[in-house]
């Protein structure tokens, strides 16, 4: 598991901008910081992918270079992931993309459930797949997402990218995900509260990006 804020970098500033209640009131700045974290994590994930050598021509001579053997597939969890996903798309700009509608349904006095209502994805068989969701809380929506994605083929490997995660979500994934995977986290926070929100977290990433929903 890679945890970005365990390494000193400018990412600390972007994470702070996402969390600070005074800064996060600026929706444009919030979306921009989320996109920047996506770009940084995309770069880190790119180091774990496979490359091959090829030759290119400059204005003066031919030279050797390297390129990805194959593009990953980007999967975005709607709607909160869209700014985060844009950061990945800026780096993997030739990648195929898929979109998932999966969200948690909170019923008073009942156990948290996951609603799934949309899937548009390419074939995934043998591919490196990057699942992009800014908040990894319980992990249940992520496992539900992967169960539906497997209808499109078995990936070679799944890369799970989250801006902020809770230990409970990490443990749930470890217990329930059998497909080869790797976790890429911006910050691993303390815990979930009694409403399954990440503490200290940042609030609702979708609402902060796009406004409150009914």
Short mmCIF file of C-alpha atoms in Angstrom, two decimals:
data_model
loop_
_atom_site.label_atom_id
_atom_site.label_comp_id
_atom_site.label_asym_id
_atom_site.label_seq_id
_atom_site.Cartn_x
_atom_site.Cartn_y
_atom_site.Cartn_z
CA UNK A 1 0.00 0.00 0.00
CA UNK A 2 1.32 3.42 -1.01
CA UNK A 3 0.36 6.34 1.27
CA UNK A 4 1.24 9.69 -0.28
CA UNK A 5 1.37 11.84 2.87
CA UNK A 6 3.92 9.49 4.44
CA UNK A 7 6.38 11.18 2.06
CA UNK A 8 7.09 14.91 2.28
CA UNK A 9 5.94 16.70 -0.87
CA UNK A 10 3.72 19.52 -2.11
CA UNK A 11 0.82 17.05 -1.76
CA UNK A 12 0.57 18.08 1.91
CA UNK A 13 -0.56 21.51 0.74
CA UNK A 14 -3.25 20.06 -1.54
CA UNK A 15 -4.55 17.73 1.18
CA UNK A 16 -4.70 20.67 3.59
CA UNK A 17 -6.71 22.64 1.04
CA UNK A 18 -9.22 19.79 0.80
CA UNK A 19 -9.67 19.55 4.57
CA UNK A 20 -9.55 23.16 5.82
CA UNK A 21 -13.15 24.37 6.29
CA UNK A 22 -12.19 27.90 5.29
CA UNK A 23 -10.43 26.89 2.07
CA UNK A 24 -12.86 24.18 0.98
CA UNK A 25 -15.71 26.72 0.71
CA UNK A 26 -14.16 27.68 -2.63
CA UNK A 27 -15.52 24.95 -4.92
CA UNK A 28 -13.12 25.68 -7.75
CA UNK A 29 -10.15 25.43 -5.41
CA UNK A 30 -11.52 22.23 -3.88
CA UNK A 31 -11.96 20.59 -7.28
CA UNK A 32 -8.51 21.78 -8.35
CA UNK A 33 -6.84 20.33 -5.26
CA UNK A 34 -8.63 17.02 -5.81
CA UNK A 35 -7.50 17.00 -9.44
CA UNK A 36 -3.91 17.75 -8.39
CA UNK A 37 -3.92 14.78 -6.00
CA UNK A 38 -5.24 12.64 -8.84
CA UNK A 39 -2.31 13.72 -10.99
CA UNK A 40 0.23 12.92 -8.28
CA UNK A 41 -1.24 9.48 -7.60
CA UNK A 42 -1.46 8.80 -11.35
CA UNK A 43 2.27 9.52 -11.56
CA UNK A 44 3.00 7.16 -8.65
CA UNK A 45 0.86 4.39 -10.18
CA UNK A 46 2.62 4.87 -13.52
CA UNK A 47 5.84 3.66 -11.88
CA UNK A 48 4.21 0.27 -11.25
CA UNK A 49 3.14 -0.30 -14.87
CA UNK A 50 5.05 -2.07 -17.64
CA UNK A 51 7.02 -0.26 -20.35
CA UNK A 52 8.74 -1.11 -23.62
CA UNK A 53 11.50 0.60 -25.55
CA UNK A 54 10.98 2.19 -28.94
CA UNK A 55 12.78 4.64 -31.21
CA UNK A 56 11.65 8.18 -32.06
CA UNK A 57 13.07 10.85 -34.36
CA UNK A 58 13.97 14.30 -33.01
CA UNK A 59 14.77 17.20 -35.39
CA UNK A 60 18.44 16.23 -35.08
CA UNK A 61 18.65 12.46 -34.67
CA UNK A 62 16.94 9.24 -33.68
CA UNK A 63 16.86 8.33 -29.99
CA UNK A 64 15.49 5.63 -27.74
CA UNK A 65 12.52 6.17 -25.47
CA UNK A 66 10.01 4.13 -23.48
CA UNK A 67 6.23 3.89 -23.62
CA UNK A 68 3.52 1.99 -21.77
CA UNK A 69 3.04 -1.52 -23.09
CA UNK A 70 -0.69 -0.96 -22.73
CA UNK A 71 -2.88 1.78 -21.37
CA UNK A 72 -4.71 1.20 -18.09
CA UNK A 73 -8.49 1.46 -17.86
CA UNK A 74 -9.77 4.27 -15.64
CA UNK A 75 -12.96 3.68 -13.66
CA UNK A 76 -14.61 6.68 -11.99
CA UNK A 77 -17.20 6.42 -9.21
CA UNK A 78 -19.90 9.01 -9.88
CA UNK A 79 -20.27 11.81 -8.91
CA UNK A 80 -17.67 12.64 -6.27
CA UNK A 81 -14.75 11.18 -8.20
CA UNK A 82 -15.02 13.39 -11.28
CA UNK A 83 -12.40 16.04 -10.33
CA UNK A 84 -10.11 13.30 -8.95
CA UNK A 85 -10.61 11.28 -12.15
CA UNK A 86 -9.70 14.31 -14.28
CA UNK A 87 -6.26 14.29 -12.66
CA UNK A 88 -5.74 10.69 -13.77
CA UNK A 89 -7.05 11.40 -17.26
CA UNK A 90 -4.58 14.29 -17.59
CA UNK A 91 -1.76 11.74 -17.24
CA UNK A 92 -3.29 8.63 -18.84
CA UNK A 93 -4.80 10.67 -21.65
CA UNK A 94 -5.13 7.73 -24.07
CA UNK A 95 -6.74 5.39 -21.57
CA UNK A 96 -10.23 3.93 -21.95
CA UNK A 97 -12.62 5.00 -19.18
CA UNK A 98 -15.60 3.53 -17.40
CA UNK A 99 -18.16 5.07 -15.05
CA UNK A 100 -19.98 3.57 -12.09
CA UNK A 101 -22.99 4.86 -10.17
CA UNK A 102 -22.63 3.39 -6.68
CA UNK A 103 -23.47 5.21 -3.49
CA UNK A 104 -24.28 4.50 0.11
CA UNK A 105 -27.89 4.61 1.24
CA UNK A 106 -28.42 5.65 4.82
CA UNK A 107 -31.62 4.39 6.42
CA UNK A 108 -32.41 5.48 9.97
CA UNK A 109 -31.88 2.60 12.35
CA UNK A 110 -30.81 0.23 9.58
CA UNK A 111 -27.42 -1.02 8.48
CA UNK A 112 -25.67 1.01 5.80
CA UNK A 113 -26.47 -0.35 2.33
CA UNK A 114 -24.94 0.28 -1.10
CA UNK A 115 -27.08 1.27 -4.06
CA UNK A 116 -25.81 0.53 -7.58
CA UNK A 117 -27.58 2.15 -10.50
CA UNK A 118 -25.21 2.72 -13.44
CA UNK A 119 -22.34 1.01 -15.24
CA UNK A 120 -20.61 1.96 -18.49
CA UNK A 121 -17.24 0.28 -18.92
CA UNK A 122 -15.04 -1.25 -21.64
CA UNK A 123 -13.75 -4.82 -21.66
CA UNK A 124 -11.40 -5.35 -18.72
CA UNK A 125 -9.98 -8.82 -19.37
CA UNK A 126 -6.21 -8.82 -18.87
CA UNK A 127 -6.10 -5.06 -18.25
CA UNK A 128 -4.59 -2.97 -15.48
CA UNK A 129 -7.62 -1.17 -14.02
CA UNK A 130 -7.49 1.97 -11.87
CA UNK A 131 -10.60 2.49 -9.74
CA UNK A 132 -10.86 6.14 -8.73
CA UNK A 133 -12.88 7.24 -5.70
CA UNK A 134 -11.80 10.12 -3.43
CA UNK A 135 -13.13 8.65 -0.17
CA UNK A 136 -12.53 5.05 0.89
CA UNK A 137 -14.69 4.76 4.02
CA UNK A 138 -16.33 1.37 4.69
CA UNK A 139 -15.05 -0.20 1.47
CA UNK A 140 -18.50 -1.64 0.72
CA UNK A 141 -19.24 0.55 -2.30
CA UNK A 142 -15.84 -0.32 -3.73
CA UNK A 143 -16.41 -4.08 -3.42
CA UNK A 144 -19.89 -3.67 -4.94
CA UNK A 145 -18.31 -1.72 -7.80
CA UNK A 146 -15.70 -4.41 -8.45
CA UNK A 147 -18.31 -7.21 -8.34
CA UNK A 148 -20.22 -5.46 -11.14
CA UNK A 149 -17.07 -4.62 -13.10
CA UNK A 150 -16.05 -8.29 -13.21
CA UNK A 151 -18.96 -8.84 -15.59
CA UNK A 152 -16.73 -7.08 -18.15
CA UNK A 153 -13.84 -9.54 -17.68
CA UNK A 154 -11.16 -10.36 -15.14
CA UNK A 155 -8.50 -7.62 -14.92
CA UNK A 156 -4.81 -8.43 -14.71
CA UNK A 157 -4.63 -6.16 -11.65
CA UNK A 158 -6.75 -3.55 -9.92
CA UNK A 159 -5.24 -0.32 -8.62
CA UNK A 160 -7.49 1.37 -6.04
CA UNK A 161 -6.88 5.11 -5.75
CA UNK A 162 -8.38 7.20 -2.95
CA UNK A 163 -7.55 10.70 -1.72
CA UNK A 164 -8.45 9.77 1.87
CA UNK A 165 -9.10 6.35 3.42
CA UNK A 166 -10.15 4.86 6.75
CA UNK A 167 -8.50 1.77 8.28
CA UNK A 168 -11.87 0.00 8.40
CA UNK A 169 -12.24 0.33 4.63
CA UNK A 170 -8.73 -0.99 4.04
CA UNK A 171 -9.48 -4.01 6.24
CA UNK A 172 -12.79 -4.68 4.45
CA UNK A 173 -11.03 -4.72 1.08
CA UNK A 174 -8.35 -7.08 2.38
CA UNK A 175 -11.04 -9.47 3.59
CA UNK A 176 -13.29 -9.38 0.53
CA UNK A 177 -11.25 -8.66 -2.60
CA UNK A 178 -9.74 -11.75 -4.26
CA UNK A 179 -8.57 -10.16 -7.51
CA UNK A 180 -4.90 -8.99 -7.43
CA UNK A 181 -4.87 -5.37 -6.30
CA UNK A 182 -2.79 -2.52 -4.90
CA UNK A 183 -3.90 0.46 -2.82
CA UNK A 184 -2.78 4.04 -3.54
CA UNK A 185 -3.89 6.44 -0.82
CA UNK A 186 -3.41 10.17 -0.37
CA UNK A 187 -3.87 10.00 3.41
CA UNK A 188 -4.83 7.19 5.77
CA UNK A 189 -7.01 8.74 8.50
CA UNK A 190 -7.81 7.71 12.05
CA UNK A 191 -11.19 5.96 11.93
CA UNK A 192 -14.86 5.95 10.93
CA UNK A 193 -17.40 7.61 13.22
CA UNK A 194 -20.77 6.08 14.15
CA UNK A 195 -22.25 7.32 10.85
CA UNK A 196 -19.43 5.71 8.83
CA UNK A 197 -17.80 9.04 7.93
CA UNK A 198 -14.01 9.29 7.88
CA UNK A 199 -12.43 11.18 10.81
CA UNK A 200 -10.83 13.70 10.47
CA UNK A 201 -11.74 13.37 6.78
CA UNK A 202 -13.04 16.37 4.88
CA UNK A 203 -16.84 16.04 4.63
CA UNK A 204 -18.75 15.07 1.48
CA UNK A 205 -16.44 15.36 -1.53
CA UNK A 206 -19.34 15.37 -4.00
CA UNK A 207 -21.18 18.18 -2.22
CA UNK A 208 -18.00 20.21 -1.81
CA UNK A 209 -17.24 19.82 -5.52
CA UNK A 210 -20.68 20.34 -7.00
CA UNK A 211 -23.11 21.50 -4.29
CA UNK A 212 -25.57 19.73 -1.99
CA UNK A 213 -27.84 17.02 -3.42
CA UNK A 214 -31.45 16.34 -2.50
#
